[in-house]
Tab-separated table of C-alpha atoms in Angstrom:
chain	number	residue	atom	x	y	z
R	28	MET	CA	154.996	-86.661	-37.767
R	29	SER	CA	158.739	-87.226	-37.532
R	30	GLY	CA	161.007	-85.710	-34.875
R	31	PRO	CA	163.807	-83.230	-35.472
R	32	LEU	CA	166.793	-84.390	-37.457
R	33	CYS	CA	170.163	-83.932	-35.831
R	34	GLY	CA	171.844	-81.040	-37.609
R	35	GLY	CA	168.748	-79.685	-39.369
R	36	THR	CA	166.910	-76.553	-38.267
R	37	LEU	CA	163.271	-76.755	-37.305
R	38	GLU	CA	160.586	-74.438	-38.664
R	39	VAL	CA	160.243	-70.906	-37.303
R	40	GLN	CA	158.196	-70.801	-34.099
R	41	GLU	CA	156.806	-68.006	-31.950
R	42	ALA	CA	159.148	-67.185	-29.084
R	43	ASN	CA	158.158	-68.629	-25.718
R	44	ASP	CA	159.228	-67.992	-22.106
R	45	GLU	CA	162.275	-70.270	-22.414
R	46	VAL	CA	163.539	-68.375	-25.468
R	47	GLN	CA	162.965	-65.027	-23.717
R	48	ARG	CA	164.980	-66.292	-20.708
R	49	ILE	CA	167.809	-67.217	-23.094
R	50	CYS	CA	167.689	-63.700	-24.572
R	51	ASP	CA	167.661	-62.108	-21.118
R	52	GLU	CA	170.754	-64.088	-20.138
R	53	VAL	CA	172.783	-63.249	-23.262
R	54	LYS	CA	171.628	-59.612	-23.592
R	55	PRO	CA	174.798	-58.104	-22.017
R	56	HIS	CA	176.948	-60.142	-24.436
R	57	ALA	CA	174.801	-59.050	-27.402
R	58	GLU	CA	175.127	-55.408	-26.362
R	59	GLU	CA	178.894	-55.802	-26.088
R	60	LYS	CA	179.143	-57.389	-29.562
R	61	ALA	CA	176.847	-54.738	-31.082
R	62	GLY	CA	178.627	-51.900	-29.295
R	63	LYS	CA	175.372	-50.416	-27.998
R	64	THR	CA	172.705	-50.760	-25.334
R	65	PHE	CA	169.263	-52.119	-26.197
R	66	GLU	CA	166.400	-50.588	-24.180
R	67	VAL	CA	164.049	-53.278	-25.511
R	68	PHE	CA	165.141	-56.908	-25.975
R	69	THR	CA	162.041	-58.977	-26.734
R	70	ALA	CA	162.249	-62.383	-28.412
R	71	LYS	CA	159.722	-62.610	-31.263
R	72	SER	CA	160.442	-65.881	-33.083
R	73	TYR	CA	163.129	-68.528	-33.362
R	74	LYS	CA	164.433	-71.672	-35.031
R	75	SER	CA	166.375	-74.351	-33.234
R	76	GLN	CA	168.974	-76.857	-34.402
R	77	LEU	CA	169.789	-80.050	-32.537
R	78	VAL	CA	173.542	-80.628	-32.427
R	79	ALA	CA	175.675	-81.703	-29.427
R	80	GLY	CA	173.393	-79.312	-27.540
R	81	THR	CA	170.997	-76.882	-29.206
R	82	ASN	CA	171.598	-73.861	-31.427
R	83	TYR	CA	168.896	-71.205	-31.174
R	84	PHE	CA	168.491	-68.663	-33.978
R	85	ILE	CA	166.377	-65.928	-32.405
R	86	LYS	CA	164.782	-62.772	-33.838
R	87	VAL	CA	164.815	-60.087	-31.127
R	88	HIS	CA	163.014	-56.721	-31.167
R	89	VAL	CA	165.413	-54.069	-29.837
R	90	GLY	CA	163.207	-50.975	-30.177
R	91	GLY	CA	161.523	-48.965	-32.916
R	92	ASP	CA	161.717	-50.845	-36.199
R	93	GLU	CA	165.025	-52.484	-35.251
R	94	PHE	CA	165.645	-56.182	-34.798
R	95	VAL	CA	168.730	-58.316	-34.270
R	96	HIS	CA	169.224	-62.010	-34.912
R	97	LEU	CA	171.078	-64.041	-32.285
R	98	ARG	CA	172.733	-67.430	-32.568
R	99	VAL	CA	172.876	-68.902	-29.065
R	100	TYR	CA	174.326	-72.307	-28.217
R	101	LYS	CA	172.855	-74.193	-25.243
R	102	MET	CA	175.058	-77.001	-23.969
R	103	LEU	CA	173.697	-80.439	-23.099
R	104	PRO	CA	172.440	-81.071	-19.537
R	105	HIS	CA	175.553	-83.030	-18.527
R	106	ALA	CA	177.631	-79.986	-19.539
R	107	GLY	CA	175.537	-77.693	-17.331
R	108	GLU	CA	173.163	-76.325	-20.014
R	109	LYS	CA	175.316	-73.181	-20.190
R	110	LEU	CA	174.463	-70.578	-22.818
R	111	GLU	CA	176.934	-69.030	-25.240
R	112	LEU	CA	176.177	-66.174	-27.631
R	113	HIS	CA	177.844	-67.487	-30.780
R	114	SER	CA	177.053	-64.594	-33.104
R	115	LEU	CA	174.818	-61.603	-33.705
R	116	GLN	CA	173.373	-59.980	-36.826
R	117	THR	CA	172.308	-56.339	-36.497
R	118	SER	CA	170.251	-54.056	-38.766
R	119	LYS	CA	167.489	-56.600	-39.239
R	120	ALA	CA	163.810	-55.838	-39.886
R	121	HIS	CA	160.644	-57.594	-38.742
R	122	HIS	CA	160.179	-59.196	-42.176
R	123	ASP	CA	163.757	-60.562	-42.443
R	124	PRO	CA	163.708	-64.363	-42.307
R	125	ILE	CA	165.735	-66.183	-39.684
R	126	GLU	CA	168.546	-67.946	-41.515
R	127	TYR	CA	171.372	-70.188	-40.398
R	128	PHE	CA	174.477	-68.103	-39.654
């Protein structure tokens, strides 16, 4: 099995504790961009992309039948592994695939 290619996204995976921690950290920024408060903010699945750091494309359950997709950039260790919410897609459903955006 080959490793990830730089620049390509990996297959969709179930969200894990690390991805949930990323979501918890960027939640206030996501709420600000969406213009609303999310009572629920549970990571469900994600794709990652290896660049000069890592892009995470995360499907997040925000209550009821509503989901959002987040694009979060995690800097390399030498840059402090800081997280940056790059963009947000609202009005998503559970069945919507995670796409590059």
